[in-house]
Coordinates of C-alpha atoms in Angstrom, one line a residue:
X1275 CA 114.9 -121.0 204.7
X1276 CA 113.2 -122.6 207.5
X1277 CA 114.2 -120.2 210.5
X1278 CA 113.5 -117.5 208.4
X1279 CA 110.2 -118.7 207.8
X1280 CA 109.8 -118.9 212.0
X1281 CA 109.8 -115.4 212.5
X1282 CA 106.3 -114.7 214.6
X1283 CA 106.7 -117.3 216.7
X1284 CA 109.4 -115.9 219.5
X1285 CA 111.6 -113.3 217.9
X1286 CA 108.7 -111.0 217.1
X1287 CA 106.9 -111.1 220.4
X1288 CA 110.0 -110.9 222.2
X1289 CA 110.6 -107.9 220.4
X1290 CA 107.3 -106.1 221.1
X1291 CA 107.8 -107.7 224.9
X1292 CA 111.1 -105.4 224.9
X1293 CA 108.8 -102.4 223.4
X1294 CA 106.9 -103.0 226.6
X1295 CA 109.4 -103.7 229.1
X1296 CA 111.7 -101.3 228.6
X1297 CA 111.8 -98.3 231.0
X1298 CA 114.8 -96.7 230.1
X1299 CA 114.7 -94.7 227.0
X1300 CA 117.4 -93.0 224.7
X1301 CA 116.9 -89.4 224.2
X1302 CA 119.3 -88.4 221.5
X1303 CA 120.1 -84.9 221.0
X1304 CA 120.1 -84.9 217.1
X1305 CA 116.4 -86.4 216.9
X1306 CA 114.6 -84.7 219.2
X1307 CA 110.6 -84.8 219.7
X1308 CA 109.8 -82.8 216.4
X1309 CA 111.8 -84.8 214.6
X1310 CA 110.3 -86.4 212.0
X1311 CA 111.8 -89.6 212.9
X1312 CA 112.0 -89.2 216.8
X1313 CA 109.4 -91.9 217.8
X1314 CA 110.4 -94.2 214.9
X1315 CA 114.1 -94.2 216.4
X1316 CA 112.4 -94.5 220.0
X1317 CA 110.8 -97.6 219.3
X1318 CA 113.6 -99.1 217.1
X1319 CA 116.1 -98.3 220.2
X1320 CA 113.8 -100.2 222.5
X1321 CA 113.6 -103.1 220.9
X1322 CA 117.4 -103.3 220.1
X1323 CA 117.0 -103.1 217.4
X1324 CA 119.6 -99.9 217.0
X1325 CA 121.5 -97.8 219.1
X1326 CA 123.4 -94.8 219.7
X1327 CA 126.4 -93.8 218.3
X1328 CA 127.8 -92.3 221.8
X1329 CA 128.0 -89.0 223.6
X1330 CA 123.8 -88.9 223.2
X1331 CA 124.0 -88.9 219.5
X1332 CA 121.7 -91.1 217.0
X1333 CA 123.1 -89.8 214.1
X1334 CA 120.2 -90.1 212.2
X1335 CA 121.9 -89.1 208.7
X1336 CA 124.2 -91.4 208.2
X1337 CA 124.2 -94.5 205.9
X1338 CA 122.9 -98.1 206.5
X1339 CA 125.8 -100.7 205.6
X1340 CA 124.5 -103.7 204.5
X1341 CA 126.1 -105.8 207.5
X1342 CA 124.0 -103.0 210.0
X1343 CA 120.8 -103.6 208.2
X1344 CA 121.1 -107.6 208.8
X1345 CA 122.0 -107.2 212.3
X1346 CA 118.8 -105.1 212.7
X1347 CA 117.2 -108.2 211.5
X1348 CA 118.5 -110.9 212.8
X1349 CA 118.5 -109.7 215.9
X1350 CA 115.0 -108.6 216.3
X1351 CA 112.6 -110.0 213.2
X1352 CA 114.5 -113.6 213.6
X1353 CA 114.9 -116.7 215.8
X1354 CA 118.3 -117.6 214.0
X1355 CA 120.8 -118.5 215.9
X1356 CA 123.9 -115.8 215.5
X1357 CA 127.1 -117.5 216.2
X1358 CA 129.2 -115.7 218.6
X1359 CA 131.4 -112.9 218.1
X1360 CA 134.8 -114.3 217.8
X1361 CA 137.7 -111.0 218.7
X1362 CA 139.9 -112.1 215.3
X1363 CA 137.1 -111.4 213.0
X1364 CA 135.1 -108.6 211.7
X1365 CA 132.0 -108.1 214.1
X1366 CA 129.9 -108.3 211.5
X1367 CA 131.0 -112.0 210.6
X1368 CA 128.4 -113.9 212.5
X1369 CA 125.5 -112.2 210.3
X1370 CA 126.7 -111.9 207.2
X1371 CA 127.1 -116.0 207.6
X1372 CA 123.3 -116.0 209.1
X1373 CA 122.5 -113.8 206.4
X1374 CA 123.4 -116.2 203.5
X1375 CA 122.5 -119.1 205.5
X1376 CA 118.9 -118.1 205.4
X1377 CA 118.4 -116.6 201.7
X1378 CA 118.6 -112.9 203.2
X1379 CA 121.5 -111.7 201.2
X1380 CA 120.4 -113.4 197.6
X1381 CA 120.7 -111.4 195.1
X1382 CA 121.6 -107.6 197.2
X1383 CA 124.8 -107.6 195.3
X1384 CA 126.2 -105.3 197.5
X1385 CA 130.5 -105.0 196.5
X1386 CA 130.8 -105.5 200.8
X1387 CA 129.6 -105.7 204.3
X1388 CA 130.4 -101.8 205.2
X1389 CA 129.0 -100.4 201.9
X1390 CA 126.1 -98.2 202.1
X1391 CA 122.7 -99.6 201.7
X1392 CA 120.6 -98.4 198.8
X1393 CA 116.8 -98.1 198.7
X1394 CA 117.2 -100.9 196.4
X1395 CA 119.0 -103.0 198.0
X1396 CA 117.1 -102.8 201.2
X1397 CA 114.4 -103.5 199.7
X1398 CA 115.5 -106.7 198.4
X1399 CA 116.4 -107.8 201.7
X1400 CA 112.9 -106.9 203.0
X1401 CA 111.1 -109.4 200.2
X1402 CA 113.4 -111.7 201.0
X1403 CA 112.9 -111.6 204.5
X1404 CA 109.2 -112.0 203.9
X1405 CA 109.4 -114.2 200.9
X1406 CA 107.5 -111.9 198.9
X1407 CA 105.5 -113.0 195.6
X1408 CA 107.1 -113.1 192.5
X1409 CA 103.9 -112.3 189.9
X1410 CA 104.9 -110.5 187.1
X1411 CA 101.6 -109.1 186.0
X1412 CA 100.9 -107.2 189.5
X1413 CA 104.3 -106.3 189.8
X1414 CA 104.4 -105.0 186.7
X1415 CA 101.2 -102.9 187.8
X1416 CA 102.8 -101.6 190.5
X1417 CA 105.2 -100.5 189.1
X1418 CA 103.6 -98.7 186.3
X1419 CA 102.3 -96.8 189.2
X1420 CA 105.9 -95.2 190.5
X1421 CA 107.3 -92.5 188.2
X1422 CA 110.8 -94.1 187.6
X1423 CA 109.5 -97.9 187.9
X1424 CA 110.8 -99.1 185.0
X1425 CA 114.1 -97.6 185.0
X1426 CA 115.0 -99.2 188.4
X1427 CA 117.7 -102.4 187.9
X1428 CA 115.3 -105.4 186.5
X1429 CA 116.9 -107.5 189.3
X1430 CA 115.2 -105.0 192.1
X1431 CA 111.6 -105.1 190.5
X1432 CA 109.9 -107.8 192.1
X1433 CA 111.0 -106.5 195.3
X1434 CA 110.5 -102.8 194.8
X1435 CA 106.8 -103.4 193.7
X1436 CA 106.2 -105.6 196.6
X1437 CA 107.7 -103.1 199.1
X1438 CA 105.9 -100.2 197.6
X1439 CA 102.8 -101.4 197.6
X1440 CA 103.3 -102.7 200.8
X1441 CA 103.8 -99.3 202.3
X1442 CA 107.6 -100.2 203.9
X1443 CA 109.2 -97.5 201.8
X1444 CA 107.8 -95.1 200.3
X1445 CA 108.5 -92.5 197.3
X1446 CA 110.9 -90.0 198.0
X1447 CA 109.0 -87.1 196.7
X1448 CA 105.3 -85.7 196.1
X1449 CA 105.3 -87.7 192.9
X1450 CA 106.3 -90.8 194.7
X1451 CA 109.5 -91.9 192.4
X1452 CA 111.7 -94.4 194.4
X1453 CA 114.5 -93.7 193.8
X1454 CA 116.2 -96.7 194.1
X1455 CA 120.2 -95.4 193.9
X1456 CA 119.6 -93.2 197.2
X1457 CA 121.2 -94.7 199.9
X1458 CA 119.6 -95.6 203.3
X1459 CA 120.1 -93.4 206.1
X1460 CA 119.8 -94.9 210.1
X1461 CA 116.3 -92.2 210.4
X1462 CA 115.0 -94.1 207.3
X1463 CA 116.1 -97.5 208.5
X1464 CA 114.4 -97.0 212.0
X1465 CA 111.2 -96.0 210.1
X1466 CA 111.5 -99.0 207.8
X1467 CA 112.0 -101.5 211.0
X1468 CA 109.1 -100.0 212.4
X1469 CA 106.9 -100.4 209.5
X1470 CA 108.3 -104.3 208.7
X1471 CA 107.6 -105.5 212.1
X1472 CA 104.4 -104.3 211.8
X1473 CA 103.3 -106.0 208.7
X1474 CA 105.0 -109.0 210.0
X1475 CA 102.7 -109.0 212.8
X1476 CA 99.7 -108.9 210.6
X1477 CA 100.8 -110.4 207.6
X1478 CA 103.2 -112.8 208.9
X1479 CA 105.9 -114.8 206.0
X1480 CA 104.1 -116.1 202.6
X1481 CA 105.0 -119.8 203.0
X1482 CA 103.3 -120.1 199.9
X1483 CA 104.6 -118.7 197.2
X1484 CA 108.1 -120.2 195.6
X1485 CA 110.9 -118.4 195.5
X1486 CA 111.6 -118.4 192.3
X1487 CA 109.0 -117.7 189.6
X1488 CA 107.3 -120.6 188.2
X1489 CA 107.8 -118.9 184.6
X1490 CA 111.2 -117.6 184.4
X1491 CA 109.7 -115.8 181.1
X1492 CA 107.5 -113.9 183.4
X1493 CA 109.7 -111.1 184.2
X1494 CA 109.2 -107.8 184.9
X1495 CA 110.3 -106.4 181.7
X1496 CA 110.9 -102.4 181.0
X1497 CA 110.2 -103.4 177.0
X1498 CA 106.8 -104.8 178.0
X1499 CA 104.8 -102.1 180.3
X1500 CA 101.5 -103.1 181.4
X1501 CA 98.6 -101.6 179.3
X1502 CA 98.4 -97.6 179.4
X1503 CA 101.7 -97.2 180.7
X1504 CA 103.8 -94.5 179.6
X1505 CA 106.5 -95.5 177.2
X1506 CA 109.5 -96.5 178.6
X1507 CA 112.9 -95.3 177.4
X1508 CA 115.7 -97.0 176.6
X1509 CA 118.4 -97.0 179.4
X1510 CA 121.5 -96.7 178.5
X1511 CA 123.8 -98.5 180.9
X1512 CA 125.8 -96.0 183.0
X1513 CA 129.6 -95.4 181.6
X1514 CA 132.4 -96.4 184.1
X1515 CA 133.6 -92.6 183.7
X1516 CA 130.5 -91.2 185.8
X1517 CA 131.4 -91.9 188.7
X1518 CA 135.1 -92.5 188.2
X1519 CA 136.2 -89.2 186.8
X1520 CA 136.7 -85.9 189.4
X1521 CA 137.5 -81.9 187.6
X1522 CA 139.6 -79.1 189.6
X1523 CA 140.1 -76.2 188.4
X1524 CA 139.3 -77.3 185.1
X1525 CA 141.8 -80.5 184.5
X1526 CA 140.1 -83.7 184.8
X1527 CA 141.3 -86.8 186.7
X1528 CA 140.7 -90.3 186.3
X1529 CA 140.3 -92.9 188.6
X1530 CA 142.7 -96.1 187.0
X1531 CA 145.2 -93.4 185.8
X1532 CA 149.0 -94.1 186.5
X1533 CA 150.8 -92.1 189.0
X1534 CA 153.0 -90.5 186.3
X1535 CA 149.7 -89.1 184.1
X1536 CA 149.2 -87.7 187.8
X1537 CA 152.1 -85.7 188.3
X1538 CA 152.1 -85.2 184.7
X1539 CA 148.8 -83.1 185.5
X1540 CA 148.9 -81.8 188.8
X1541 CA 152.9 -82.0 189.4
X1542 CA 154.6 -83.3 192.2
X1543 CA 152.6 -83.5 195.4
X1544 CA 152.8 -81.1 198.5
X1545 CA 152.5 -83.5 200.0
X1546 CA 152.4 -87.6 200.2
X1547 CA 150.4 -89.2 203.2
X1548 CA 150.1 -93.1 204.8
X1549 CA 146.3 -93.6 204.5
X1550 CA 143.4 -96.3 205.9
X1551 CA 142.4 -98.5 202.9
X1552 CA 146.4 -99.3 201.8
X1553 CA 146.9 -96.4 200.2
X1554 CA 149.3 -93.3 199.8
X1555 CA 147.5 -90.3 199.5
X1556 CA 149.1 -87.9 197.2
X1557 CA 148.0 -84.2 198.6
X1558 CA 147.9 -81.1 195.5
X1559 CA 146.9 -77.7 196.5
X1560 CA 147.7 -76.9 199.4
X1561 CA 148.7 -73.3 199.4
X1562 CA 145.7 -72.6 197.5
X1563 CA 142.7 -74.8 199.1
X1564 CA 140.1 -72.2 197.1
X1565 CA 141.3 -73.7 193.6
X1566 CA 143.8 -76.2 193.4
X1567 CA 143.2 -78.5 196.5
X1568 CA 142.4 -82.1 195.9
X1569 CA 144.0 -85.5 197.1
X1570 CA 144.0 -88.7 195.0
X1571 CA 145.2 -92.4 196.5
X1572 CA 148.0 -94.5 195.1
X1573 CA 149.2 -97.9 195.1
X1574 CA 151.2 -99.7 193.0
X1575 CA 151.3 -96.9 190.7
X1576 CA 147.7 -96.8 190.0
X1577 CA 145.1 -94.2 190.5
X1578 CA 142.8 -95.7 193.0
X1579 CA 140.9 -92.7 195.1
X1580 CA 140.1 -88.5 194.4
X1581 CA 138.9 -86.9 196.9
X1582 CA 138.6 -82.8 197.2
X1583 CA 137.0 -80.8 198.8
X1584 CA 138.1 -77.1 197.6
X1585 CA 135.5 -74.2 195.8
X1586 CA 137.1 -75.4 192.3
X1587 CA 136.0 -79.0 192.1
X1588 CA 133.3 -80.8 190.0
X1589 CA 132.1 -84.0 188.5
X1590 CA 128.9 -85.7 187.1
X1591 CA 125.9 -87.0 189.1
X1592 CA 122.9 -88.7 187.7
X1593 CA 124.6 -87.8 184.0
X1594 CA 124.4 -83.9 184.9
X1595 CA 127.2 -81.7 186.1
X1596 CA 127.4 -81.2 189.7
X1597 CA 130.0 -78.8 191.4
X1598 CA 130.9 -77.5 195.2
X1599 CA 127.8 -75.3 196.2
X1600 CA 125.0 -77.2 194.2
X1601 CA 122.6 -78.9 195.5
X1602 CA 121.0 -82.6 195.3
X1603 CA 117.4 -82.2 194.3
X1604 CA 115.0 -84.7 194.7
X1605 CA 115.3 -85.3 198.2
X1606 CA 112.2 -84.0 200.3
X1607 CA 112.8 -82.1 203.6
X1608 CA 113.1 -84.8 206.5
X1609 CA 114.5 -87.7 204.1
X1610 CA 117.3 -85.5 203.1
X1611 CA 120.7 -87.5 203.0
X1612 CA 124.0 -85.6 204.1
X1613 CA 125.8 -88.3 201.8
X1614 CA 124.6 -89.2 198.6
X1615 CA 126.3 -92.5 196.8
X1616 CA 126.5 -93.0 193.1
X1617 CA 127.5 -96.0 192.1
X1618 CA 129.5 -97.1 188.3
X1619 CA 130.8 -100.2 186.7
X1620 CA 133.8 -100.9 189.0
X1621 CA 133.6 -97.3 191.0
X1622 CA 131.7 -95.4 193.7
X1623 CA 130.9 -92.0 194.0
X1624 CA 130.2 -90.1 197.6
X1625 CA 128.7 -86.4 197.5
X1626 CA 128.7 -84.7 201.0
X1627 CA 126.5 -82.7 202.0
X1628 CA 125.7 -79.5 204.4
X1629 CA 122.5 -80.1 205.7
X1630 CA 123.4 -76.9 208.1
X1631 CA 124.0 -74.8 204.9
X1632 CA 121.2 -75.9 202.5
X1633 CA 122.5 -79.8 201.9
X1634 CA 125.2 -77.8 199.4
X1635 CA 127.9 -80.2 198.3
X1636 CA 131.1 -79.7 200.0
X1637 CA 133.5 -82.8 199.4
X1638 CA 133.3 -85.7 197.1
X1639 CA 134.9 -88.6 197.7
X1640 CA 135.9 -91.2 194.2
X1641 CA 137.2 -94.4 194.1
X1642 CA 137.1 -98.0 193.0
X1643 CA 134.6 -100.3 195.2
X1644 CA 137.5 -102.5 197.1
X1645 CA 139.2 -98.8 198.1
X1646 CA 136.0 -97.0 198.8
X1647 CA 135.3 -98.0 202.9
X1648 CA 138.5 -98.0 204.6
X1649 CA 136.7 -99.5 207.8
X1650 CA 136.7 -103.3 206.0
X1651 CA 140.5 -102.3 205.4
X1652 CA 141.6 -101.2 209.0
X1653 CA 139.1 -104.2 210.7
X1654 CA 140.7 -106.4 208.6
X1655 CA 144.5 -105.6 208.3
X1656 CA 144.6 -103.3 211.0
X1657 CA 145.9 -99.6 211.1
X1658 CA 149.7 -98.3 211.5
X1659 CA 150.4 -95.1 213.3
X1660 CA 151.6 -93.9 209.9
X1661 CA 148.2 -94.4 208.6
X1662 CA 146.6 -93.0 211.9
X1663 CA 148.9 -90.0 211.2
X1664 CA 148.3 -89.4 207.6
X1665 CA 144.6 -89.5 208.2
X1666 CA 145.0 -87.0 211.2
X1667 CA 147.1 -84.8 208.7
X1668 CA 144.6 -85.0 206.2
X1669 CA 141.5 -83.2 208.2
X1670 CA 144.1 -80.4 208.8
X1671 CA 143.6 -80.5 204.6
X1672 CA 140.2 -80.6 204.4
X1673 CA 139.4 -78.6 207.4
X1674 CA 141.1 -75.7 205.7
X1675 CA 139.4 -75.7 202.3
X1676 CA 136.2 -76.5 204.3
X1677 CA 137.6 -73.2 206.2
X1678 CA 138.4 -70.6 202.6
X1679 CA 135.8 -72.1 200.9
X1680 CA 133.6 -69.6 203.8
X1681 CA 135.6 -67.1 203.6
X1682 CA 138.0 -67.7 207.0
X1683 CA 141.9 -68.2 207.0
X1684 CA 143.5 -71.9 207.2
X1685 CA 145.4 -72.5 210.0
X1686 CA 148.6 -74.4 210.3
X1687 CA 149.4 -78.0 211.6
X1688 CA 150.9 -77.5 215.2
X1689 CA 152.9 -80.4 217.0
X1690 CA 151.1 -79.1 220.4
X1691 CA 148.0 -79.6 219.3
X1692 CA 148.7 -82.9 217.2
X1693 CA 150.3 -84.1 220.5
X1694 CA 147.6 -83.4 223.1
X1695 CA 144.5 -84.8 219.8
X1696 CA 146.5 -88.2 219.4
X1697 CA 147.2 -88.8 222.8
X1698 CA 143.4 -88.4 223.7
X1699 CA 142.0 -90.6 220.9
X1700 CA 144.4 -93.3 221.9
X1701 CA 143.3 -93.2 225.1
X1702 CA 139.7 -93.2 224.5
X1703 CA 140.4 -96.3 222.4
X1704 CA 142.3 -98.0 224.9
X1705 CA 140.3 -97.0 227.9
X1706 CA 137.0 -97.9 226.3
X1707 CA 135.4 -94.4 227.1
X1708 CA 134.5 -91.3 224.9
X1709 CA 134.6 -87.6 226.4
X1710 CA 136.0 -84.3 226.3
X1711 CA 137.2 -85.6 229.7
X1712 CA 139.9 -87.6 230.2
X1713 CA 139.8 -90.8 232.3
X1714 CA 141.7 -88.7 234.7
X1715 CA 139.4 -85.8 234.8
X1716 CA 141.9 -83.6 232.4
X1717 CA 140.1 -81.2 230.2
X1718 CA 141.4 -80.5 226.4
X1719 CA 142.8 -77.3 227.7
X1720 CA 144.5 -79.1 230.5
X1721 CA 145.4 -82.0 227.7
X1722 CA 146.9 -78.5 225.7
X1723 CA 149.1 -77.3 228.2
X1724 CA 150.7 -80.8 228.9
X1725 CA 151.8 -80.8 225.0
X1726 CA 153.4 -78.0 225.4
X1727 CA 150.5 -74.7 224.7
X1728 CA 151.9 -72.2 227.3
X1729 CA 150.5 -68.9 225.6
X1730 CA 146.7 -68.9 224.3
X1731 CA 143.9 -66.6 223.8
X1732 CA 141.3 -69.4 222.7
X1733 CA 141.1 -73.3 222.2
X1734 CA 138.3 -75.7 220.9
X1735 CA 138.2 -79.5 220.3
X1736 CA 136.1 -82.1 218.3
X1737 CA 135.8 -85.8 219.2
X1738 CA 134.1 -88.8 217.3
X1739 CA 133.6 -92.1 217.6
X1740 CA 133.2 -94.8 214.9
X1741 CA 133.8 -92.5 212.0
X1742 CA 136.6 -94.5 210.2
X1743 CA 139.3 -92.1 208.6
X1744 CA 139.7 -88.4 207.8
X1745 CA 136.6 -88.0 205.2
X1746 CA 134.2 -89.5 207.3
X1747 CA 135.1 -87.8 210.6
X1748 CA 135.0 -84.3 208.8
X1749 CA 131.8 -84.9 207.2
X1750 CA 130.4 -86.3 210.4
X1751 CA 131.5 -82.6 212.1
X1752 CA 130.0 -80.9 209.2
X1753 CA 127.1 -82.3 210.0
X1754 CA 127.0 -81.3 213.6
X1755 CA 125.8 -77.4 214.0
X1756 CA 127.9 -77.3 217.3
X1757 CA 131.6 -79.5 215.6
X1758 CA 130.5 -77.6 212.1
X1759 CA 130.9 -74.2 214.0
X1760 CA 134.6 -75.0 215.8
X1761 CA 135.5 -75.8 212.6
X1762 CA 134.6 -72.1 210.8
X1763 CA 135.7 -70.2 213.9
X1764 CA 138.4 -67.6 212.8
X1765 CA 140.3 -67.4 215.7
X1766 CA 141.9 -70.7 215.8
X1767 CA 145.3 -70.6 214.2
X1768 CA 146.7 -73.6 215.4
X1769 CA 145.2 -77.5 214.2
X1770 CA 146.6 -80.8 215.1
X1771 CA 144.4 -84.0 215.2
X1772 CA 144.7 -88.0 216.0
X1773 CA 143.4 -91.2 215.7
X1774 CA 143.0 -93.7 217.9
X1775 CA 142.3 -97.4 216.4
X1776 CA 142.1 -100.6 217.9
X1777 CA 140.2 -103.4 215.4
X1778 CA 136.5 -102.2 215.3
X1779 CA 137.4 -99.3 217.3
X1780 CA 138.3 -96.0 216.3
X1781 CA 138.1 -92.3 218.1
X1782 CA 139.6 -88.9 216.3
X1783 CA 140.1 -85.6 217.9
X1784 CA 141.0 -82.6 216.6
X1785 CA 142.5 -79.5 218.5
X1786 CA 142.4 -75.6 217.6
X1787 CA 144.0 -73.2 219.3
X1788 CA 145.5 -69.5 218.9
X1789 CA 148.8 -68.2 221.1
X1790 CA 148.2 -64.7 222.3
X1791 CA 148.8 -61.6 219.8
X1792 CA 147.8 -64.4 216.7

């Protein structure tokens, strides 16, 4: 723990230093001034702390991993030694290693590098990173003081109290419950960065307290509340089923089932697509998006993945019934998440978002915790062109029950357009760039006609860089006003799309158009 403990005396004032020196700062379209993270994402960026995500974008909704949050860390707030980046490996090797080395991870219990940071869980870090006290009698306190204290994980308590009180997170509504399932979005970890290297520059590391507690007895126990604290329910623990178990159109699907219960449900597939994470995704619904569409992942005969994102689908959030249109409450404006992460026994749960239509739900994404990030998967193992074309094939899926679920036609797949997307992500990949433009100054309509598009009357594209697979990239356009609009616009016809993956490295495109008299 010793070059933990070391963190005021270079890292810290090289970090301000870089608040300082730095001229040059990043103006990202999607925080601007009135923001209300704009000048904690300013001062985060300048001390390299984080940066864009290209194309002048901060994307300020989008989750923390675990693995990002370290690197924030490390990097900044630490004089650690990171060992270099070695090509064959995950980038996020070197500080995960530097992460256990030093006590930072202990007890996060996060399933794996890319999954999303809860409150929770970065607020474990945080105490760790500061060594904060482990006195059951304040904590307890403290934590009489937060609405849902004592119904946070027992293993978080310590640290919650110590961050609460410490005013590095704060509630997440006007009764300041914590909230400690939500997960972390890059707006609230700049703000968070902000506010730790400040205490650390007053406060500095406790050196003094253990890290363990000198009376293991001494825990912060939900059975024993400090003294006029409001009774404390039992909790039951949550049932697998929650988060594993997705409705459409009233027949319910499990996550584990066999690929025969399926079929024996649904019937055979329209469809059966190569997809990131090892998988096969088994497409239903596709001539009605409205009611019947939903996808669910296979391998080896097993259930592994649901995903949908037609008018008809539901499942259960926080033990109550959530369906396509509801809302997430709890959430106050300006710490609203665009994708909201339950999490079971062996099984996570992902609710998107549209936070440019009232943060309704619009997909929801199921499956067990080894299948749920396919970036680990495709960093790891690496990612075919027949899983680079099934995950182009299905946004054409979820772009069109995105598309009837408002009211505007589907459009059809189209070998043009499929052409002129895949050949542009690959070369963004390959040629280390990301634009509309091509390296050799080609536009998409130029890229269109190349394919093959000789007749049009109008043609749009989407890019994006660094959202791994087809759920990801279309939530990431949903979340853009300008993508979100492309994607409603009912004159496009024609949709093809592409991935471009090298390692750590991914860009997808997709391309509408519409031939003249469509």
């Amino acid at each position: 723990m010793k070059s933990v403990r070391l963190l005021l005396g270079t890292a810290l004032a090289l970090a301000l230093s870089l608040c300082l020196l730095t001229t040059a700062r990043a103006d990202f379209s999607d925080v601007p001034a009135e923001h209300w993270a704009h000048d904690y994402v300013q001062r985060a960026e300048e001390a390299g702390a984080m940066n864009g995500v290209g194309g002048g974008l901060f994307d300020p909704e989008s989750s923390v991993t675990e693995s990002q949050f370290y690197a924030m860390l490390l990097r900044t707030l630490s004089d650690v030694s990171i060992e270099a980046y070695d090509p064959g490996t995950a980038w996020y090797d070197p500080y995960m290693a530097a992460a256990a080395d030093t006590g930072l991870s202990a007890d996060v219990l996060s399933p794996s590098p890319d999954t999303p940071l809860s409150r929770c869980q970065m607020a474990q870090i945080m105490f760790n990173l500061v060594r904060g006290p482990r006195d059951a009698e304040n904590a307890a306190a403290v934590l009489a003081t937060i609405p849902d204290g004592f119904t946070l994980p027992e293993g978080f308590r310590y640290a919650v109290a110590f961050v609460y009180s410490a005013g590095l997170i704060r509630g997440m509504d006007a009764a300041g419950s914590f909230r400690g399932d939500l997960p972390m979005t890059r707006a609230q970890a700049a703000a968070v960065w902000c506010r730790l290297a400040d205490y650390l520059a007053e406060f500095g590391v406790n050196d003094e307290v253990p890290s363990e507690p000198e009376n293991p007895a001494g825990s912060v126990n939900a059975d024993v509340p400090p003294e006029n604290a409001e009774p404390v329910p039992e909790i039951p623990s949550e049932p697998a089923e929650e988060t594993g178990v997705l409705t459409v159109n009233g027949v319910q699907y499990r996550i584990g089932m066999t690929s025969d219960e399926l079929t024996g449900l649904a019937g055979e597939p329209d469809e059966i697509l190569e997809a990131f994470g090892g998988f096969r995704w088994y497409v239903f619904g596709t001539e009605d998006y409205l009611n019947r569409f939903f996808a669910a992942g296979v391998t080896e005969g097993r259930t592994v993945a649901l995903l949908s994102a037609g008018e008809s689908f539901s499942c259960t959030y926080m033990g109550q019934p959530i369906a396509w249109g509801d809302t997430v409450g709890g959430l106050p404006h300006g710490s609203r998440a665009s994708n909201v992460v339950a999490e079971g026994r062996d099984t996570q749960m992902h609710l998107y978002l549209d936070k440019n239509d009232g943060y309704i739900l619009h997909m929801v994404y199921l499956a067990e915790n080894q299948f749920m990030k396919v970036r680990y998967y495709a960093e790891s193992f690496g990612a075919s062109k027949e899983q680079c074309a099934g995950e182009a094939k299905m946004l054409l899926h979820l772009t069109n029950a995105f598309r009837t679920a408002h009211g505007v036609r589907p459009m059809m797949w189209d070998p043009v357009a499929e052409e002129a997307a895949r050949l542009h992500a690959e070369d963004m990949t390959f040629g280390s760039y990301f634009s509309h433009e091509s390296a050799d100054g080609r536009s998409a309509g130029d890229r269109l006609k190349a394919a093959g598009m000789t007749s049009w009357r109008t043609y749009g594209e989407n890019i994006a860089n660094a959202y791994w697979g087809a759920v990801e990239s279309h939530a990431g356009w949903i979340s853009s006003e300008g993508h979100r609009a492309n994607l409603l616009k009912d004159g496009y016809t024609r949709f093809g799309a592409g991935f471009g993956c090298d390692g750590y490295v991914v860009n997808s495109v997709e391309d509408f158009y519409a031939e003249m008299g469509e």
